[in-house]
C-alpha positions as a Python dict, from the first residue, in 0.01 Angstrom:
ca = {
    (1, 'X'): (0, 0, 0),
    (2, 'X'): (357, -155, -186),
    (3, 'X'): (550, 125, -197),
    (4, 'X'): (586, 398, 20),
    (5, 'X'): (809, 699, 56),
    (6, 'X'): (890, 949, 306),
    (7, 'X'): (925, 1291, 176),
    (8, 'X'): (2515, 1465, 582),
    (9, 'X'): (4953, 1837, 248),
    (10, 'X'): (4977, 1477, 123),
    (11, 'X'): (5343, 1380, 190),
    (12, 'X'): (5623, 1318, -57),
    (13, 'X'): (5598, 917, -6),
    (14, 'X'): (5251, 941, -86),
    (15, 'X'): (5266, 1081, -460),
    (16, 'X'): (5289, 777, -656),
    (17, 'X'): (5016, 636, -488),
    (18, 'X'): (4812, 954, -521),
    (19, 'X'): (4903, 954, -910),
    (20, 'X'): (4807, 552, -983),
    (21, 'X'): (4479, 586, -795),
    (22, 'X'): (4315, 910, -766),
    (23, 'X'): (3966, 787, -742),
    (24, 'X'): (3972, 824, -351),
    (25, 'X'): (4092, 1198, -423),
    (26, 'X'): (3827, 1195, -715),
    (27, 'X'): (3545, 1121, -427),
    (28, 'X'): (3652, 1371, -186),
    (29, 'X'): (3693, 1655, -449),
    (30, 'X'): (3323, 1578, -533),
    (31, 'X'): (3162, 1545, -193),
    (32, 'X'): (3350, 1846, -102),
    (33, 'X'): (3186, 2017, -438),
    (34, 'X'): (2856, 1865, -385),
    (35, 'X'): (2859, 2069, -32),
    (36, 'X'): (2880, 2354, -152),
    (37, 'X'): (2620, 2303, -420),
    (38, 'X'): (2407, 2238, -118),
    (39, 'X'): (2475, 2486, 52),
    (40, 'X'): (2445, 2755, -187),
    (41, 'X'): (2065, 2625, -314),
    (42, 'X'): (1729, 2718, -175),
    (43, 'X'): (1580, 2433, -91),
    (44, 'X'): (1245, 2628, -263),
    (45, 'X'): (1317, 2691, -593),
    (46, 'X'): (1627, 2455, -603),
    (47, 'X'): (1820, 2770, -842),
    (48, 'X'): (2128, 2953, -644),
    (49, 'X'): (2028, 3163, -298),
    (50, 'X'): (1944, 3532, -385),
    (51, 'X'): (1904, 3760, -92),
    (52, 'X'): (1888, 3501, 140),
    (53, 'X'): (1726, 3494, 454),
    (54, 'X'): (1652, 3286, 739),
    (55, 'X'): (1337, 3279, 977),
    (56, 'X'): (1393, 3255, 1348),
    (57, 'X'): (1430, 2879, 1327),
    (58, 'X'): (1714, 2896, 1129),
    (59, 'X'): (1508, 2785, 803),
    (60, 'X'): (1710, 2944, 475),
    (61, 'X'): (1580, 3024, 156),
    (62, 'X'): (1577, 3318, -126),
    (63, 'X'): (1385, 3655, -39),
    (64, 'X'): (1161, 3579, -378),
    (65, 'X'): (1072, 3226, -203),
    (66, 'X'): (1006, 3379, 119),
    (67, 'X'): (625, 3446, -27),
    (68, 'X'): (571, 3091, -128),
    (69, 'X'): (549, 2998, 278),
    (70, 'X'): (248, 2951, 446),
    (71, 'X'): (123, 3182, 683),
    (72, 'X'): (99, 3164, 1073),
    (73, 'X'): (-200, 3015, 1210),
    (74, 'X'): (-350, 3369, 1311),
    (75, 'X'): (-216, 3473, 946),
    (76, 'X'): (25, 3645, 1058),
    (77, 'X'): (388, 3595, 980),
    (78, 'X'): (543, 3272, 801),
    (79, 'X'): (541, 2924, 895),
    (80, 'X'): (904, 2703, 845),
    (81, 'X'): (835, 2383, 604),
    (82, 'X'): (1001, 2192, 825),
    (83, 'X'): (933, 2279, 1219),
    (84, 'X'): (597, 2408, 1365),
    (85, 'X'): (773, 2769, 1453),
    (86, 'X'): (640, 3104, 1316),
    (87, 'X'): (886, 3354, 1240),
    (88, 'X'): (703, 3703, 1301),
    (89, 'X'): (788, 4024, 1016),
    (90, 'X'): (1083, 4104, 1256),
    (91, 'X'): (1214, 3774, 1328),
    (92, 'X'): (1315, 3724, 920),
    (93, 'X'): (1652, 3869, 822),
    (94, 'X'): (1919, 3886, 575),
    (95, 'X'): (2183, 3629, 599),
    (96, 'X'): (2432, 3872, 443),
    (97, 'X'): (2750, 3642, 551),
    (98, 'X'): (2590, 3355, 356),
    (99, 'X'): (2478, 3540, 49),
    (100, 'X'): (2848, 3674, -4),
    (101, 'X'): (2989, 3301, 11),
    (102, 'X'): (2730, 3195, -273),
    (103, 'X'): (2816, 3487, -468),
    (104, 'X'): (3195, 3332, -492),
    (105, 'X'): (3030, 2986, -511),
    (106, 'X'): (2845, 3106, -880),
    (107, 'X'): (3211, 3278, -995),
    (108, 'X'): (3392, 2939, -923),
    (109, 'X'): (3066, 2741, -1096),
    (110, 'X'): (3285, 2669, -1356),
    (111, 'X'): (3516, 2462, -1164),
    (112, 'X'): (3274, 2313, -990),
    (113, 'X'): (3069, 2190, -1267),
    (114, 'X'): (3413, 2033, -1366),
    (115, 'X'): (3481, 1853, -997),
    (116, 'X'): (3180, 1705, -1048),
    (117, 'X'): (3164, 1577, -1336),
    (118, 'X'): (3140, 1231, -1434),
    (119, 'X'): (3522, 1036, -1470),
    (120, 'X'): (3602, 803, -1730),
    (121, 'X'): (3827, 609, -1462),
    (122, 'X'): (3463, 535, -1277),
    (123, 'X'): (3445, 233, -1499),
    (124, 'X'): (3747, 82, -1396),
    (125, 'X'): (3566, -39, -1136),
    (126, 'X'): (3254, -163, -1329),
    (127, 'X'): (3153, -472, -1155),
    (128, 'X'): (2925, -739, -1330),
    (129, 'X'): (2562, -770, -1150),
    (130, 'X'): (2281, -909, -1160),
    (131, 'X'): (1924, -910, -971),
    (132, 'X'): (1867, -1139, -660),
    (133, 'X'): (1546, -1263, -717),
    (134, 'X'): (1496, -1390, -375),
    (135, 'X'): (1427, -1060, -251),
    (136, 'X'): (1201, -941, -476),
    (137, 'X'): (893, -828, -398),
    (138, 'X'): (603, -1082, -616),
    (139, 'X'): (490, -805, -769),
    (140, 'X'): (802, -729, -976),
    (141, 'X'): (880, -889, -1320),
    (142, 'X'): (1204, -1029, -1326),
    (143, 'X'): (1403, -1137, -1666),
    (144, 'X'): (1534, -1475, -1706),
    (145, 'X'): (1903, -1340, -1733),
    (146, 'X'): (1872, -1151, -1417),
    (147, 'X'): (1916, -829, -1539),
    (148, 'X'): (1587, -647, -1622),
    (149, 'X'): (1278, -554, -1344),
    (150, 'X'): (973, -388, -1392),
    (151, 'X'): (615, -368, -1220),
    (152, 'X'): (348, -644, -1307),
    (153, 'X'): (12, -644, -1291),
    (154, 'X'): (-39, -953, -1094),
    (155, 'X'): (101, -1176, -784),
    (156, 'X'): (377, -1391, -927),
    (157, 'X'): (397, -1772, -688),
    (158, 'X'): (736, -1732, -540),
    (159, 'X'): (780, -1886, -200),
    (160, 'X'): (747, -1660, 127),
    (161, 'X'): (1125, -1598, 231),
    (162, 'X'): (1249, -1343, 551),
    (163, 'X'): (1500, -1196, 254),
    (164, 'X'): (1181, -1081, 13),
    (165, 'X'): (1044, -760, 7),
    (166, 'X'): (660, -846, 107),
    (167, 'X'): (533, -517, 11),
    (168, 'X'): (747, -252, -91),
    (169, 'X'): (813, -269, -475),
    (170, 'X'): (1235, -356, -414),
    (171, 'X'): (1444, -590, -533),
    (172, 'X'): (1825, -616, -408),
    (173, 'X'): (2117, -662, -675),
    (174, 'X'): (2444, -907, -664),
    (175, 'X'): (2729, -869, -510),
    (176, 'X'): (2730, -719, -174),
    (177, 'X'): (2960, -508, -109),
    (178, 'X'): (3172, -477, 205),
    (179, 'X'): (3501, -240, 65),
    (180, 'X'): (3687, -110, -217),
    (181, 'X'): (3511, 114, -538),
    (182, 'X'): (3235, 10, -741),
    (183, 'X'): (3074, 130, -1053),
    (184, 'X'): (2772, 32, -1209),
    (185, 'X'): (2449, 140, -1474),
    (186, 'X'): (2095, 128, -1471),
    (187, 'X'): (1921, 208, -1756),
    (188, 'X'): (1556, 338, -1654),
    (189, 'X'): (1394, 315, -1979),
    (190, 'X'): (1046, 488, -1976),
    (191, 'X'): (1010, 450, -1644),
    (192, 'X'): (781, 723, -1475),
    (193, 'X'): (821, 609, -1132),
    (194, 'X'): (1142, 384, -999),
    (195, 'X'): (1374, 426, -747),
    (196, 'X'): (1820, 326, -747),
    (197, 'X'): (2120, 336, -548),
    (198, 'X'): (2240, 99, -228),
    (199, 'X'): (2108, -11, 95),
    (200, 'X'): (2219, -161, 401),
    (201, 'X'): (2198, -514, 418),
    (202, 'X'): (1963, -475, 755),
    (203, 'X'): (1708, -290, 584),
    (204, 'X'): (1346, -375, 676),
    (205, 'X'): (1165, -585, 402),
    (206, 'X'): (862, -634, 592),
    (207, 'X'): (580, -398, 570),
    (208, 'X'): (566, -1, 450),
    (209, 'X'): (929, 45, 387),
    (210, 'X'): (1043, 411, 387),
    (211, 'X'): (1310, 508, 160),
    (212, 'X'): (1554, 736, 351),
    (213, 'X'): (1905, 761, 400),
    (214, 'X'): (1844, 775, 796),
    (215, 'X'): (1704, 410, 720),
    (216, 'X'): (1972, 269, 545),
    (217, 'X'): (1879, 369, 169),
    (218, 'X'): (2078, 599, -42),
    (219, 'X'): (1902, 615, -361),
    (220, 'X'): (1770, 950, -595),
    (221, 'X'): (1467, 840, -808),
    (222, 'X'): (1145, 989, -996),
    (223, 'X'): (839, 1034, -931),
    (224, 'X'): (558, 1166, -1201),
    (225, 'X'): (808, 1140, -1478),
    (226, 'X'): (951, 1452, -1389),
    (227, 'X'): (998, 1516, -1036),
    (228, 'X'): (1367, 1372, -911),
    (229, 'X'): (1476, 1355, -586),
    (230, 'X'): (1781, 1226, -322),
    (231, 'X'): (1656, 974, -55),
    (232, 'X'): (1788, 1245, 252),
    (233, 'X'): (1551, 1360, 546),
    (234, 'X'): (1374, 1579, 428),
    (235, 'X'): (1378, 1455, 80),
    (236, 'X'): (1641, 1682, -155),
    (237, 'X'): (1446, 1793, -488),
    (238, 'X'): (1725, 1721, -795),
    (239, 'X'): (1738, 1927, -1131),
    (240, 'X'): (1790, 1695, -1397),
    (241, 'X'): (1831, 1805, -1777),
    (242, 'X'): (1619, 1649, -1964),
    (243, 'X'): (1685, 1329, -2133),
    (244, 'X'): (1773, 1083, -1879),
    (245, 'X'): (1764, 739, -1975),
    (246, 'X'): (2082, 610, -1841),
    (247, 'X'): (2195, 663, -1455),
    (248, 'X'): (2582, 631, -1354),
    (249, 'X'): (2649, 512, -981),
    (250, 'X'): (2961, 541, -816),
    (251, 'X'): (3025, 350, -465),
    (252, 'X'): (3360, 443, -274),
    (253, 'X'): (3349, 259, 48),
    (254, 'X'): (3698, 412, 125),
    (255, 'X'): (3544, 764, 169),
    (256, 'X'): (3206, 648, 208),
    (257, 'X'): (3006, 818, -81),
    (258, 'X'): (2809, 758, -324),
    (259, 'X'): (2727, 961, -656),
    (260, 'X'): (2508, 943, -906),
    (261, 'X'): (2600, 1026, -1296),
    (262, 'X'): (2382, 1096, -1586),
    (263, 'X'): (2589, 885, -1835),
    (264, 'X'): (2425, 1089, -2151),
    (265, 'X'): (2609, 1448, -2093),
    (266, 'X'): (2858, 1292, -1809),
    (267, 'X'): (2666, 1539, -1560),
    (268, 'X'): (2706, 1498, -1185),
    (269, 'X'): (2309, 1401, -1044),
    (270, 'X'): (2362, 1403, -689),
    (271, 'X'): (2653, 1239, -370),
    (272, 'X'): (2515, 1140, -47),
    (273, 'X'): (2799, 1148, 209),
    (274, 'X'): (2941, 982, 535),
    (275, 'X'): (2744, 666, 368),
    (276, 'X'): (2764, 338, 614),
    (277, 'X'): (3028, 152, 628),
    (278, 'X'): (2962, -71, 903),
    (279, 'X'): (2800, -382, 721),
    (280, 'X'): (2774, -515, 390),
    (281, 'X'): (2552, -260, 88),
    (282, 'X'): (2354, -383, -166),
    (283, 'X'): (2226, -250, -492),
    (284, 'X'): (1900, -135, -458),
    (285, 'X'): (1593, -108, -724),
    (286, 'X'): (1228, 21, -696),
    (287, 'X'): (977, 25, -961),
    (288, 'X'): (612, 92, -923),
    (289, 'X'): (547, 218, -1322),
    (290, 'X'): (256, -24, -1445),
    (291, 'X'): (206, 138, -1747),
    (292, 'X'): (251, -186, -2026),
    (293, 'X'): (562, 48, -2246),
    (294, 'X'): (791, -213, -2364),
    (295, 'X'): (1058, 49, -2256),
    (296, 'X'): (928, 74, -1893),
    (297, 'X'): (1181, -94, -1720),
    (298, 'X'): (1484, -98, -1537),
    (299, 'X'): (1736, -274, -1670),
    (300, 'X'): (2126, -312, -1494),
    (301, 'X'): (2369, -236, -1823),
    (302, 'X'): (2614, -531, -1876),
    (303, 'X'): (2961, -496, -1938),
    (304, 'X'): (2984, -590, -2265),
    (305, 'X'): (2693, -394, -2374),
    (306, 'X'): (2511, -716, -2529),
    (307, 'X'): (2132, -690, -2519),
    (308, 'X'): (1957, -844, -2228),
    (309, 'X'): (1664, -1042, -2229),
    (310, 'X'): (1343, -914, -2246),
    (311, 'X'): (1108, -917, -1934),
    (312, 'X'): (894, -1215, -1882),
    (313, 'X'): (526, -1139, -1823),
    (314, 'X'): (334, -1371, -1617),
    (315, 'X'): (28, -1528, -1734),
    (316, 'X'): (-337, -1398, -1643),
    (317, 'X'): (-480, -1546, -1310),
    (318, 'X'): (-713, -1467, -1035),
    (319, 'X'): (-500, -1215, -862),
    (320, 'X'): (-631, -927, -664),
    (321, 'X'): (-391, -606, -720),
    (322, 'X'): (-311, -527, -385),
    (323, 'X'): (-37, -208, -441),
    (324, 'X'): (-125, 91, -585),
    (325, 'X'): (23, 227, -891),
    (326, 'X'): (151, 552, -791),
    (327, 'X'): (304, 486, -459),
    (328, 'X'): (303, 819, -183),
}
């Protein structure tokens, strides 16, 4: 197995500052937004909580979605997706408190859409980068400029190296990054199944690697072609309008978040929070799409929106494929 996934009153002197670089303000207006999206959504059917209400656990989600649990072990009463603990007919009530708080949540939608969406400023801080191809795993196809990745069929002869990704599908971008605000884009092509964002420097290469943010990996990526996701424990589900082919990522080391953009409509994807700040991050890329589309790659957008290279195939040879296409 290659690839495997595991389904948180600014003071007079202050105001010019404030006015010449509001990105850090920018950042903590959309973390602060991107709670309460979170915490108005059932974690179910991913829409806005109606009539919601918690088991005795603590577990949240709509009344509707309340059917879609599985039962107890005796079939009786509901079992929480995410702890072993049956909540009896009795134990499940309204969360009435809640439910008023999203109900002011969808009337300030509106301005919430707006906090999060996508700022033009971002690019200020577009950096140039590139693909390390000392860390990728031999499995991934990597363009002679540096730029472009995608899944091969076969082993590709680079040399054993601590830094290289022996079996998840991953390859780390260039430069690391250790403070300030960073902006970059990934075009994802075709792509049915990749993976983007940052990781720590420290993260495992060796082995199964597991992306989750407890592990040092804040990414969102898709599985199926249409299932998108946020690398948090447990794994946060992602509606995405349709049409993505270009993804936005925003790094503020300052407030420690990162977001991710959908560059077509400017649309806000998903920000991970409280990020690490305590070594150097480095872009992060996963692709396990084997399909031969010439458009099935990931490719990191340049600056000057020239055309990059196109991927170098390696030639046939008595390989045995070893990962598996659609990773778990």
């Amino acid at each position: 197995q290659k690839f495997q996934l595991v389904p948180g009153n600014l003071h007079d002197s202050h105001s010019t500052h404030v006015k010449s670089n509001p990105m850090p303000i920018y950042s903590q207006a959309v973390a602060m937004a991107e709670h309460f999206k979170a915490a108005s959504s059932c974690p179910i059917c991913l829409d806005y909580l109606e009539n919601p209400m918690h088991l005795i656990c603590g577990y949240i989600c709509c009344l509707r979605c309340m059917n879609s649990l599985r039962k107890g072990p005796d079939g009786k009463g509901v079992l929480c997706p995410f702890c072993p603990v049956v909540s009896q007919k009795n134990d499940i009530r309204p969360a009435a408190q809640l439910g008023a708080l999203v109900s002011k949540i969808k009337e300030l939608e509106p301005k919430l859409r707006a906090a999060l969406q996508m700022n033009p400023r971002m690019r200020k801080f577009q950096v140039d980068m590139t693909l390390d191809v000392d860390t990728a795993n031999n499995y991934l196809i990597i363009s002679e400029d540096l730029r472009r990745v995608r899944c091969g069929n076969f082993r590709q002869n680079r040399k054993e190296q601590a830094e290289r990704f022996d079996s998840a599908l991953c390859v780390l971008g260039v430069p690391r990054f250790t403070s300030g605000r960073h902006y970059w884009e990934v075009n994802v092509g075709t792509s049915k199944v990749w993976d983007v964002g940052v990781c720590k420097e420290s993260v495992n290469r060796q082995g199964n690697v597991v992306l989750s943010s407890e592990l040092g990996f804040w990414t969102v990526g898709l599985r199926e072609g249409q299932i998108y996701f946020a690398s948090t424990k447990p794994l946060t589900g992602l509606w995405v309008s349709p049409g993505l082919h270009r993804v936005g990522i925003y790094l503020d080391i300052t407030t420690r978040v990162i977001s991710f953009y959908n560059v077509g409509d400017r649309s806000h994807i998903f920000t991970f929070t409280k990020i690490s700040a305590t070594e150097p991050l480095r872009p992060c890329f996963a692709h396990a799409d084997t399909s031969r589309d010439d458009h099935g790659y990931l490719s990191v957008c340049v600056i000057n929106n020239s055309i990059a290279s196109s991927p170098i195939y390696p030639g046939q040879g008595n390989y045995t494929l070893e990962h598996r296409k659609h990773p778990q």
